[in-house]
């Protein structure tokens, strides 16, 4: 995680301006932030980015960093930028240096005085008293792990940039050049970008850029300028939080997606579907909510007669069944989740073709794929995936429908709108559940991944211990935890008789059953779901779960859009 931004401008600007661009990347981490320029100014602060903490100083070169801590606690000292002993070099780093202990030990023996507990500080000391360009190859061979690093040297009018593993992109703006973890940092200023490839090093000035492959830093390499289009995230407007704003955007995002899948993305959809058809084995790889969407995709494909599996990205290494008859489908909102990227690297190494479903265009996952679909949800700011999860599920249903699965897309918008109209009822339930420590969510079939997704939302945003379960598994152990008053949410689509038995079983043991229901079961205790089939039920009940989570978190006064310890884009392993 962490976000980095560097400005190299022709005219002087206030350091605050570069920190404002950094603020656009705050979803990558928000426990501390800092900035440095090439005049020796270094500032670090604990907490979310606060522009008013940045002094009114002008510069032409600045680097900035917003942190999600990996090594070393959340302290001012551990915040970036880090400097060398002379104070002439300042660096910001996104990633993890896996062998930093050995390097630090060696440097300490050589007399370097470290000030922080981070893995990153070693980078600044490594470049002390060195010509940066000449030392770059050694840096790449000595430092293991992942890094996107920006470095400034006192009195030099340039930024040095290094990339391995972690994302890094250059934006070519009218004012000069901007380096950043992703295009969103500068998409308000320019739509021209140059993406770094692995093991590339660059020297960036206000007037230009020179890229080198680390295998040869004597000959510059040609880089292609990409002109991108990216819808700006609208302002919060009337909403108190992005989470609720983004939930309310679902009808628009869903309709836009369906139009684009049948319109401008049609050739891409056909390509991906052909890849699936030609494969003997389909493996989805994803993390968190995207993994839950993948689990739903597996079920849709099964209904179309196609066997698929979903594997959690961080566990992918142990998945051995990859050969030329396999197609992998990477699912990622950000397209920058390191676990997914790592898994993709392994998959590519075996010569297996990859299709991907991403939200952020030009992301690493997209660029690593042989074919991709854009889920087109627009920017999502809240850490919780809401509209993007729904659009992932819709895309899964759409792909499966091209293979024979019948999803009721015609009713989709109506089902979504009706789920949103349940807000008042959901608020009442949220008020009842506000002080609960544990909540169970039961679902079967397509509703099982939805149950897990609702549980994930409750954990990350409402800080409730929640467990999303296969309803049938309940009696094999978890039933022992049900006592008088235990809240159990049951996902009850029309034709599922067995979920009714599960609800009765927990009720008999005193549970408080809250049904999300299309079958009329206990509907006055729960929320009515207007759904016409499995896909629309899954989508509508997931939305109800999102709204419920939102209001529980509101009731508890929690920092909804930026929950503790988390970041939206998880760019470390
Ligand atoms: C969802 O609410 C989470 N914040 C998280 O699980 C997320 O889905 C996961 O980190 C994967 O992110 P990605 O889709 O960007 O790869």
Coordinates of C-alpha atoms and ligand atoms in Angstrom, one line a residue, residues 287-290 331-335 337 383-385 392 456-457 460 570, ligand 1:
X287 CA -8.7 -11.3 -2.9
X288 CA -11.4 -10.1 -0.5
X289 CA -14.6 -8.9 -2.0
X290 CA -13.3 -9.7 -5.5
X331 CA -10.6 -10.2 -10.6
X332 CA -9.5 -6.9 -8.9
X333 CA -11.1 -3.6 -8.4
X334 CA -7.8 -1.7 -8.1
X335 CA -5.8 -3.9 -10.4
X337 CA -3.5 -5.9 -5.3
X383 CA -12.3 1.3 1.5
X384 CA -15.3 -1.0 1.3
X385 CA -16.0 -2.4 -2.2
X392 CA -18.1 -7.6 -10.7
X456 CA -16.6 -9.0 5.3
X457 CA -18.4 -5.7 5.1
X460 CA -14.2 -4.1 8.0
X570 CA -3.3 -3.5 -0.9
Ligands
LIG1 C1 -13.5 -5.0 0.2 O1 -14.5 -4.3 0.9 C2 -12.2 -4.9 0.8 N1 -11.8 -3.6 1.1 C3 -11.1 -5.8 0.2 O2 -11.4 -7.1 0.6 C4 -10.8 -5.8 -1.3 O3 -11.9 -6.4 -2.0 C5 -9.5 -6.6 -1.5 O4 -8.5 -5.9 -0.9 C6 -9.2 -6.8 -3.0 O5 -9.0 -5.6 -3.7 P1 -9.0 -5.5 -5.2 O6 -10.4 -5.9 -5.7 O7 -8.6 -4.1 -5.5 O8 -8.0 -6.5 -5.7

